[in-house]
Tab-separated table of C-alpha atoms and ligand atoms in Angstrom:
chain	number	residue	atom	x	y	z
E	1	UNK	CA	25.585	23.228	10.286
E	2	UNK	CA	23.191	20.635	11.787
E	3	UNK	CA	19.798	22.044	12.477
E	4	UNK	CA	18.125	20.031	15.143
E	5	UNK	CA	14.740	20.699	16.445
E	6	UNK	CA	13.924	18.545	19.415
E	7	UNK	CA	10.401	18.626	20.628
E	8	UNK	CA	9.224	16.962	23.705
E	9	UNK	CA	5.548	17.743	24.095
E	10	UNK	CA	4.963	15.283	26.917
E	11	UNK	CA	5.247	15.990	30.652
E	12	UNK	CA	7.361	13.685	32.831
E	13	UNK	CA	4.110	12.151	34.131
E	14	UNK	CA	2.752	11.252	30.745
E	15	UNK	CA	6.172	10.058	29.493
E	16	UNK	CA	6.201	7.631	32.366
E	17	UNK	CA	2.714	6.371	31.590
E	18	UNK	CA	3.726	5.741	28.008
E	19	UNK	CA	6.915	3.904	28.899
E	20	UNK	CA	4.769	1.228	30.663
E	21	UNK	CA	2.369	0.614	27.773
E	22	UNK	CA	5.075	0.873	25.166
E	23	UNK	CA	7.653	-1.562	26.456
E	24	UNK	CA	9.282	-1.550	23.058
E	25	UNK	CA	10.879	1.670	21.902
E	26	UNK	CA	10.439	2.087	18.090
E	27	UNK	CA	12.272	4.833	16.327
E	28	UNK	CA	11.197	5.492	12.762
E	29	UNK	CA	13.016	7.716	10.241
E	30	UNK	CA	11.467	9.396	7.186
E	31	UNK	CA	14.020	10.271	4.542
E	32	UNK	CA	12.428	12.890	2.287
E	33	UNK	CA	10.186	14.237	5.020
E	34	UNK	CA	9.814	17.595	3.579
E	35	UNK	CA	8.100	16.387	0.316
E	36	UNK	CA	4.509	15.847	-0.768
E	37	UNK	CA	4.479	12.338	0.641
E	38	UNK	CA	6.909	12.945	3.445
E	39	UNK	CA	4.899	15.658	5.226
E	40	UNK	CA	1.540	13.820	5.537
E	41	UNK	CA	3.363	10.630	6.149
E	42	UNK	CA	5.266	12.221	9.134
E	43	UNK	CA	1.963	13.405	10.481
E	44	UNK	CA	0.405	9.929	10.204
E	45	UNK	CA	3.384	8.265	11.725
E	46	UNK	CA	3.223	10.899	14.565
E	47	UNK	CA	-0.358	9.768	15.200
E	48	UNK	CA	0.711	6.052	15.369
E	49	UNK	CA	1.085	5.055	19.018
E	50	UNK	CA	3.433	2.301	17.969
E	51	UNK	CA	6.037	4.923	16.983
E	52	UNK	CA	7.807	6.316	20.088
E	53	UNK	CA	10.387	8.450	18.252
E	54	UNK	CA	10.313	10.095	14.811
E	55	UNK	CA	13.391	11.296	12.977
E	56	UNK	CA	12.616	13.531	10.009
E	57	UNK	CA	15.301	14.083	7.363
E	58	UNK	CA	15.293	15.987	4.062
E	59	UNK	CA	17.669	18.053	2.028
E	60	UNK	CA	15.278	20.858	2.653
E	61	UNK	CA	12.351	21.590	5.111
E	62	UNK	CA	12.518	18.688	7.615
E	63	UNK	CA	13.076	20.807	10.750
E	64	UNK	CA	9.982	22.872	9.978
E	65	UNK	CA	7.913	19.647	9.392
E	66	UNK	CA	9.238	18.315	12.744
E	67	UNK	CA	8.340	21.538	14.558
E	68	UNK	CA	4.932	21.354	13.086
E	69	UNK	CA	3.993	17.703	13.646
E	70	UNK	CA	5.800	17.713	16.996
E	71	UNK	CA	2.869	19.693	18.515
E	72	UNK	CA	0.457	16.868	17.842
E	73	UNK	CA	-0.600	15.445	21.159
E	74	UNK	CA	0.804	12.049	20.999
E	75	UNK	CA	3.663	10.695	23.058
E	76	UNK	CA	6.393	10.296	20.380
E	77	UNK	CA	9.306	12.719	20.300
E	78	UNK	CA	10.038	14.277	16.834
E	79	UNK	CA	13.382	15.488	15.701
E	80	UNK	CA	14.072	17.196	12.358
E	81	UNK	CA	17.268	17.103	10.591
E	82	UNK	CA	18.649	19.351	7.793
E	83	UNK	CA	20.760	18.368	4.777
E	84	UNK	CA	23.942	17.713	6.859
E	85	UNK	CA	22.081	15.649	9.424
E	86	UNK	CA	21.609	12.310	7.643
E	87	UNK	CA	23.958	10.327	9.879
E	88	UNK	CA	22.438	11.745	13.039
E	89	UNK	CA	18.925	11.156	11.779
E	90	UNK	CA	19.554	7.509	11.266
E	91	UNK	CA	21.128	6.907	14.681
E	92	UNK	CA	19.333	4.105	16.579
E	93	UNK	CA	16.592	3.796	13.951
E	94	UNK	CA	14.645	0.582	13.592
E	95	UNK	CA	12.542	1.368	10.656
E	96	UNK	CA	13.517	3.755	7.743
E	97	UNK	CA	10.791	4.925	5.317
E	98	UNK	CA	12.187	6.475	2.029
E	99	UNK	CA	9.978	8.757	0.020
E	100	UNK	CA	12.859	10.962	-1.160
E	101	UNK	CA	13.151	11.656	-4.909
E	102	UNK	CA	11.313	13.414	-7.699
E	103	UNK	CA	7.693	12.476	-8.584
E	104	UNK	CA	6.124	12.026	-12.060
E	105	UNK	CA	4.763	14.850	-14.308
E	106	UNK	CA	2.001	14.243	-16.864
E	107	UNK	CA	3.261	11.946	-19.662
E	108	UNK	CA	5.940	10.466	-17.564
E	109	UNK	CA	6.305	6.831	-16.641
E	110	UNK	CA	7.825	5.730	-13.306
E	111	UNK	CA	10.785	4.603	-15.237
E	112	UNK	CA	11.432	8.099	-16.435
E	113	UNK	CA	12.433	8.901	-12.815
E	114	UNK	CA	15.098	6.298	-12.696
E	115	UNK	CA	18.090	8.602	-13.521
E	116	UNK	CA	17.446	11.079	-10.666
E	117	UNK	CA	15.997	8.725	-8.122
E	118	UNK	CA	18.366	5.814	-8.481
E	119	UNK	CA	21.274	7.904	-7.238
E	120	UNK	CA	19.307	9.526	-4.376
E	121	UNK	CA	18.067	6.095	-3.190
E	122	UNK	CA	21.579	4.625	-3.528
E	123	UNK	CA	23.086	7.431	-1.403
E	124	UNK	CA	20.468	7.039	1.236
E	125	UNK	CA	20.938	3.279	1.299
E	126	UNK	CA	24.710	3.672	1.921
E	127	UNK	CA	23.878	6.003	4.824
E	128	UNK	CA	21.470	3.445	6.249
E	129	UNK	CA	24.064	0.660	5.875
E	130	UNK	CA	26.603	2.822	7.855
E	131	UNK	CA	24.257	4.163	10.592
E	132	UNK	CA	21.422	1.708	10.957
E	133	UNK	CA	22.497	-1.562	9.456
E	134	UNK	CA	19.913	-3.577	11.154
E	135	UNK	CA	17.014	-1.289	10.225
E	136	UNK	CA	13.932	-2.362	8.231
E	137	UNK	CA	13.786	-0.308	4.953
E	138	UNK	CA	10.535	0.734	3.309
E	139	UNK	CA	11.133	1.962	-0.150
E	140	UNK	CA	8.522	4.340	-1.575
E	141	UNK	CA	10.711	6.253	-4.276
E	142	UNK	CA	9.975	5.293	-7.727
E	143	UNK	CA	10.578	3.266	-9.799
E	144	UNK	CA	10.056	0.847	-6.927
E	145	UNK	CA	10.793	-2.255	-9.225
E	146	UNK	CA	14.340	-0.801	-9.671
E	147	UNK	CA	14.955	1.180	-6.484
E	148	UNK	CA	14.489	-1.885	-4.243
E	149	UNK	CA	17.121	-3.935	-6.170
E	150	UNK	CA	19.406	-0.866	-5.896
E	151	UNK	CA	18.943	-0.788	-2.094
E	152	UNK	CA	19.609	-4.562	-1.907
E	153	UNK	CA	22.756	-4.410	-3.912
E	154	UNK	CA	24.036	-1.375	-2.105
E	155	UNK	CA	23.420	-3.035	1.272
E	156	UNK	CA	25.106	-6.170	-0.042
E	157	UNK	CA	28.223	-4.256	-1.112
E	158	UNK	CA	28.286	-2.884	2.513
E	159	UNK	CA	27.922	-6.385	3.935
E	160	UNK	CA	24.702	-5.773	5.773
E	161	UNK	CA	21.892	-6.979	3.444
E	162	UNK	CA	19.103	-8.849	5.123
E	163	UNK	CA	16.417	-9.686	2.575
E	164	UNK	CA	13.815	-10.042	5.344
E	165	UNK	CA	14.164	-6.368	6.214
E	166	UNK	CA	13.726	-4.735	2.740
E	167	UNK	CA	10.329	-3.842	1.324
E	168	UNK	CA	9.036	-2.102	-1.765
E	169	UNK	CA	5.851	-0.240	-0.758
E	170	UNK	CA	3.072	-1.471	-3.124
E	171	UNK	CA	0.288	-0.736	-0.595
E	172	UNK	CA	-1.145	2.054	-2.647
E	173	UNK	CA	-2.022	-0.409	-5.446
E	174	UNK	CA	-3.757	-2.582	-2.717
E	175	UNK	CA	-5.622	0.455	-1.350
E	176	UNK	CA	-6.663	1.547	-4.793
E	177	UNK	CA	-7.841	-1.949	-5.721
E	178	UNK	CA	-10.038	-2.165	-2.563
E	179	UNK	CA	-11.535	1.279	-3.232
E	180	UNK	CA	-12.149	0.745	-6.850
E	181	UNK	CA	-13.683	-2.769	-6.447
E	182	UNK	CA	-15.775	-1.619	-3.525
E	183	UNK	CA	-17.165	1.193	-5.672
E	184	UNK	CA	-18.357	-1.456	-8.124
E	185	UNK	CA	-19.408	-4.094	-5.701
E	186	UNK	CA	-21.144	-1.626	-3.252
E	187	UNK	CA	-19.125	-2.997	-0.317
E	188	UNK	CA	-17.207	-1.314	2.529
E	189	UNK	CA	-13.668	-0.710	1.011
E	190	UNK	CA	-11.953	-1.384	4.292
E	191	UNK	CA	-13.301	-4.861	4.263
E	192	UNK	CA	-12.925	-5.378	0.495
E	193	UNK	CA	-9.492	-6.825	0.486
E	194	UNK	CA	-7.727	-7.447	-2.811
E	195	UNK	CA	-4.291	-9.155	-3.178
E	196	UNK	CA	-2.073	-7.232	-5.725
E	197	UNK	CA	1.020	-8.981	-6.847
E	198	UNK	CA	3.857	-8.481	-9.212
E	199	UNK	CA	5.445	-5.003	-8.996
E	200	UNK	CA	4.618	-1.405	-8.830
E	201	UNK	CA	4.279	0.076	-12.312
E	202	UNK	CA	1.707	-0.457	-15.217
E	203	UNK	CA	1.571	-3.941	-16.395
E	204	UNK	CA	3.583	-5.317	-13.435
E	205	UNK	CA	0.689	-4.459	-11.134
E	206	UNK	CA	-1.458	-7.586	-10.998
E	207	UNK	CA	-4.677	-7.480	-8.865
E	208	UNK	CA	-6.168	-10.927	-8.041
E	209	UNK	CA	-9.818	-10.006	-8.226
E	210	UNK	CA	-10.819	-13.710	-8.463
E	211	UNK	CA	-9.467	-14.311	-4.943
E	212	UNK	CA	-11.448	-11.442	-3.434
E	213	UNK	CA	-14.837	-12.427	-1.991
E	214	UNK	CA	-16.345	-9.102	-3.215
E	215	UNK	CA	-14.802	-9.702	-6.585
E	216	UNK	CA	-16.489	-13.088	-6.820
E	217	UNK	CA	-19.761	-11.935	-5.542
E	218	UNK	CA	-20.203	-9.076	-8.040
E	219	UNK	CA	-19.485	-11.416	-11.096
E	220	UNK	CA	-17.720	-8.835	-13.328
E	221	UNK	CA	-18.136	-9.291	-17.105
E	222	UNK	CA	-15.002	-9.449	-19.205
E	223	UNK	CA	-14.978	-5.901	-20.171
E	224	UNK	CA	-15.773	-4.658	-16.733
E	225	UNK	CA	-12.962	-6.819	-15.296
E	226	UNK	CA	-10.515	-5.396	-17.856
E	227	UNK	CA	-11.645	-1.834	-17.057
E	228	UNK	CA	-11.131	-2.427	-13.283
E	229	UNK	CA	-7.721	-3.964	-13.844
E	230	UNK	CA	-6.590	-1.100	-16.074
E	231	UNK	CA	-7.802	1.427	-13.435
E	232	UNK	CA	-5.855	-0.292	-10.744
E	233	UNK	CA	-2.732	-0.530	-12.949
E	234	UNK	CA	-2.829	3.079	-14.145
E	235	UNK	CA	-4.724	4.746	-11.161
E	236	UNK	CA	-1.446	6.771	-10.466
E	237	UNK	CA	-1.991	8.444	-13.817
E	238	UNK	CA	-5.491	9.807	-12.830
E	239	UNK	CA	-3.782	11.625	-9.995
E	240	UNK	CA	-0.735	12.877	-12.017
E	241	UNK	CA	-3.153	14.192	-14.706
E	242	UNK	CA	-5.386	15.839	-12.227
E	243	UNK	CA	-2.538	17.451	-10.350
E	244	UNK	CA	-1.577	18.876	-13.804
E	245	UNK	CA	2.222	19.085	-13.349
E	246	UNK	CA	2.225	19.456	-9.584
E	247	UNK	CA	3.328	15.862	-8.998
E	248	UNK	CA	1.799	12.449	-8.340
E	249	UNK	CA	-0.128	10.820	-5.496
E	250	UNK	CA	0.926	12.131	-2.145
E	251	UNK	CA	-1.906	11.981	0.357
E	252	UNK	CA	-3.162	8.501	-0.537
E	253	UNK	CA	0.385	7.376	-0.735
E	254	UNK	CA	1.125	8.669	2.687
E	255	UNK	CA	-1.971	6.831	3.949
E	256	UNK	CA	-0.901	3.587	2.348
E	257	UNK	CA	2.846	3.881	3.661
E	258	UNK	CA	1.452	4.638	7.141
E	259	UNK	CA	-0.873	1.627	6.950
E	260	UNK	CA	2.046	-0.579	5.850
E	261	UNK	CA	4.389	0.792	8.628
E	262	UNK	CA	1.688	0.148	11.217
E	263	UNK	CA	1.479	-3.552	10.032
E	264	UNK	CA	5.188	-3.901	10.256
E	265	UNK	CA	5.399	-2.346	13.637
E	266	UNK	CA	2.706	-4.561	14.937
E	267	UNK	CA	4.473	-7.603	13.655
E	268	UNK	CA	7.839	-6.433	15.076
E	269	UNK	CA	6.066	-6.211	18.438
E	270	UNK	CA	5.068	-9.824	18.249
E	271	UNK	CA	1.550	-9.700	16.681
E	272	UNK	CA	0.966	-12.876	14.593
E	273	UNK	CA	-1.044	-13.290	11.352
E	274	UNK	CA	-0.118	-9.871	9.851
E	275	UNK	CA	-0.140	-10.555	6.136
E	276	UNK	CA	0.043	-7.874	3.433
E	277	UNK	CA	1.377	-7.750	-0.204
E	278	UNK	CA	4.769	-6.136	-0.605
E	279	UNK	CA	7.678	-6.214	-2.975
E	280	UNK	CA	10.534	-8.303	-1.515
E	281	UNK	CA	13.247	-10.631	-2.433
E	282	UNK	CA	11.239	-13.627	-3.237
E	283	UNK	CA	11.685	-17.366	-4.308
E	284	UNK	CA	8.501	-17.286	-6.361
E	285	UNK	CA	10.052	-16.558	-9.826
E	286	UNK	CA	13.762	-16.913	-9.052
E	287	UNK	CA	13.980	-19.607	-11.570
E	288	UNK	CA	12.881	-17.185	-14.144
E	289	UNK	CA	15.661	-14.804	-13.148
E	290	UNK	CA	13.392	-12.498	-11.182
E	291	UNK	CA	14.742	-11.823	-7.748
E	292	UNK	CA	11.993	-9.565	-6.407
E	293	UNK	CA	8.244	-9.959	-6.519
E	294	UNK	CA	5.263	-8.656	-4.627
E	295	UNK	CA	2.886	-11.174	-3.141
E	296	UNK	CA	1.269	-11.567	0.236
E	297	UNK	CA	3.900	-11.687	2.910
E	298	UNK	CA	3.444	-12.610	6.513
E	299	UNK	CA	5.348	-10.108	8.747
E	300	UNK	CA	7.078	-11.157	11.900
E	301	UNK	CA	9.462	-9.867	14.695
E	302	UNK	CA	12.316	-9.932	12.157
E	303	UNK	CA	10.508	-8.566	9.030
E	304	UNK	CA	9.541	-11.152	6.316
E	305	UNK	CA	8.385	-14.213	8.099
E	306	UNK	CA	6.765	-16.121	5.253
E	307	UNK	CA	6.244	-15.412	1.500
E	308	UNK	CA	2.967	-16.697	0.306
E	309	UNK	CA	2.403	-18.483	-3.090
E	310	UNK	CA	0.174	-16.616	-5.533
E	311	UNK	CA	-2.635	-19.210	-4.933
E	312	UNK	CA	-5.273	-20.100	-7.543
E	313	UNK	CA	-5.394	-17.625	-10.518
E	314	UNK	CA	-8.027	-17.316	-13.150
E	315	UNK	CA	-6.640	-17.827	-16.717
E	316	UNK	CA	-6.869	-14.126	-17.327
E	317	UNK	CA	-4.895	-13.336	-14.190
E	318	UNK	CA	-2.284	-15.982	-15.228
E	319	UNK	CA	-1.919	-13.980	-18.483
E	320	UNK	CA	-1.294	-10.768	-16.426
E	321	UNK	CA	1.311	-12.446	-14.466
E	322	UNK	CA	2.937	-13.679	-17.722
E	323	UNK	CA	2.909	-10.132	-19.076
E	324	UNK	CA	4.418	-8.750	-15.916
E	325	UNK	CA	7.436	-11.008	-15.732
E	326	UNK	CA	9.555	-9.672	-18.642
E	327	UNK	CA	8.990	-6.118	-17.678
E	328	UNK	CA	9.915	-6.867	-14.021
E	329	UNK	CA	12.998	-8.659	-15.018
E	330	UNK	CA	14.078	-5.671	-17.084
E	331	UNK	CA	13.384	-3.244	-14.247
E	332	UNK	CA	15.309	-5.269	-11.675
E	333	UNK	CA	18.313	-5.724	-13.928
E	334	UNK	CA	18.357	-1.925	-14.576
E	335	UNK	CA	18.696	-1.474	-10.861
E	336	UNK	CA	21.514	-4.015	-10.537
E	337	UNK	CA	23.298	-2.372	-13.612
E	338	UNK	CA	23.061	1.070	-11.934
E	339	UNK	CA	24.822	-0.129	-8.800
E	340	UNK	CA	27.399	-2.180	-10.783
E	341	UNK	CA	28.250	0.841	-12.711
E	342	UNK	CA	28.519	3.475	-9.978
I	1	NAI	P1	8.337	15.494	-3.571
I	1	NAI	O1	9.156	16.091	-4.679
I	1	NAI	O2	7.158	16.300	-3.287
I	1	NAI	O3	9.165	15.183	-2.352
I	1	NAI	C1	10.343	14.519	-2.503
I	1	NAI	C2	11.265	14.999	-1.394
I	1	NAI	O4	12.467	14.277	-1.442
I	1	NAI	C3	11.599	16.524	-1.464
I	1	NAI	O5	11.238	17.183	-0.264
I	1	NAI	C4	13.054	16.544	-1.651
I	1	NAI	O6	13.798	17.659	-1.061
I	1	NAI	C5	13.448	15.217	-1.054
I	1	NAI	N1	14.847	14.773	-1.472
I	1	NAI	C6	15.357	14.786	-2.665
I	1	NAI	N2	16.626	14.261	-2.620
I	1	NAI	C7	16.833	13.905	-1.339
I	1	NAI	C8	17.881	13.296	-0.695
I	1	NAI	N3	19.098	13.051	-1.299
I	1	NAI	N4	17.775	12.996	0.618
I	1	NAI	C9	16.599	13.361	1.320
I	1	NAI	N5	15.555	13.931	0.657
I	1	NAI	C10	15.691	14.140	-0.621
I	1	NAI	O7	7.930	14.026	-4.221
I	1	NAI	P2	6.739	13.187	-3.657
I	1	NAI	O8	5.395	13.356	-4.397
I	1	NAI	O9	6.859	13.201	-2.186
I	1	NAI	O10	7.243	11.717	-4.236
I	1	NAI	C11	8.411	11.084	-3.645
I	1	NAI	C12	8.696	9.804	-4.438
I	1	NAI	O11	7.588	8.845	-4.160
I	1	NAI	C13	8.693	9.902	-5.965
I	1	NAI	O12	9.765	9.069	-6.446
I	1	NAI	C14	7.433	9.255	-6.397
I	1	NAI	O13	7.537	8.700	-7.761
I	1	NAI	C15	7.249	8.231	-5.331
I	1	NAI	N6	5.909	7.579	-5.176
I	1	NAI	C16	5.717	6.336	-4.881
I	1	NAI	C17	4.529	5.699	-4.855
I	1	NAI	C18	4.399	4.238	-4.512
I	1	NAI	O14	3.335	3.770	-4.562
I	1	NAI	N7	5.502	3.641	-4.049
I	1	NAI	C19	3.322	6.523	-5.086
I	1	NAI	C20	3.470	7.951	-5.286
I	1	NAI	C21	4.749	8.385	-5.471
């Protein structure tokens, strides 16, 4: 039975006040809202004034999360849906964030999650195609390099694929790169931007330190640069190890996803100049047979507005890109093969 918890914490007066300032209604759904990422992400989205309605779905626990975050004193309405409520959860949704799936345990790579998460993501994409075919889809579930192609092919089969509206969330790599570089350069992390390109696992994560003013100013030696790149590429392992079997990054991931969602919502509302790295269908390496690639992307009212070139790379960064390409190709093809054989 559908368990629905509708929580309207605003009075009629405050609702009217909000409707004048928020001319555009933005309904966001979180699929996997009961999980380690889903819960704090739901809280952060509830705190975002650009979200006017929040739809929380999970095979377990979402009505409880909705009841809890629904008490936060922001204007958005929160509704939680139980296992049989997926279709209803997606009704009228403009942005769908997907953190559903299993996380890594120590010793696992993101690719080890493929078997379980591929089918979860595929089923959720089918439901989005049916109920919210025009929604923007933000994929967090790993392995992102494969789950994004799975969503693309699934939407294609349903005849509703729009490449401008599908994003693999690589923001945590960007957040980590900023934080780790700022720690070395002694700068404010929030102002220490680093573009991270490629994909979202190990060698496919390519931070372009040479393009960062802080990276240039600090003049890293070769060994220091290598250590920083390695930490950015394998930062997730630090968390998996420290959590000792209890999962992977959840809090920093929720922060990163909320940050990306806020940028997208700002662009959807008409703000210009919103640029951030994300894993999208991209022309950059299509000739090499690689359909998806993360690079700086300008977001606009319809999602992807412009995909930026990589820009000037140091020889070492070019080597990192070269090393990323074959792995990315393999990961993307694995996603395609999954959809073809299911
Ligand atoms: P978790 O196990 O704490 O939560 C996952 C949630 O998904 C659970 O509540 C579960 O009930 C739910 N779920 C499972 N099947 C579902 C379905 N068919 N429909 C709806 N919900 C379903 O895992 P956690 O830590 O939240 O991680 C989630 C995913 O995010 C993992 O695949 C993990 O690898 C990935 N991740 C991605 C990152 C990125 O940078 N893109 C960073 C960290 C994690």
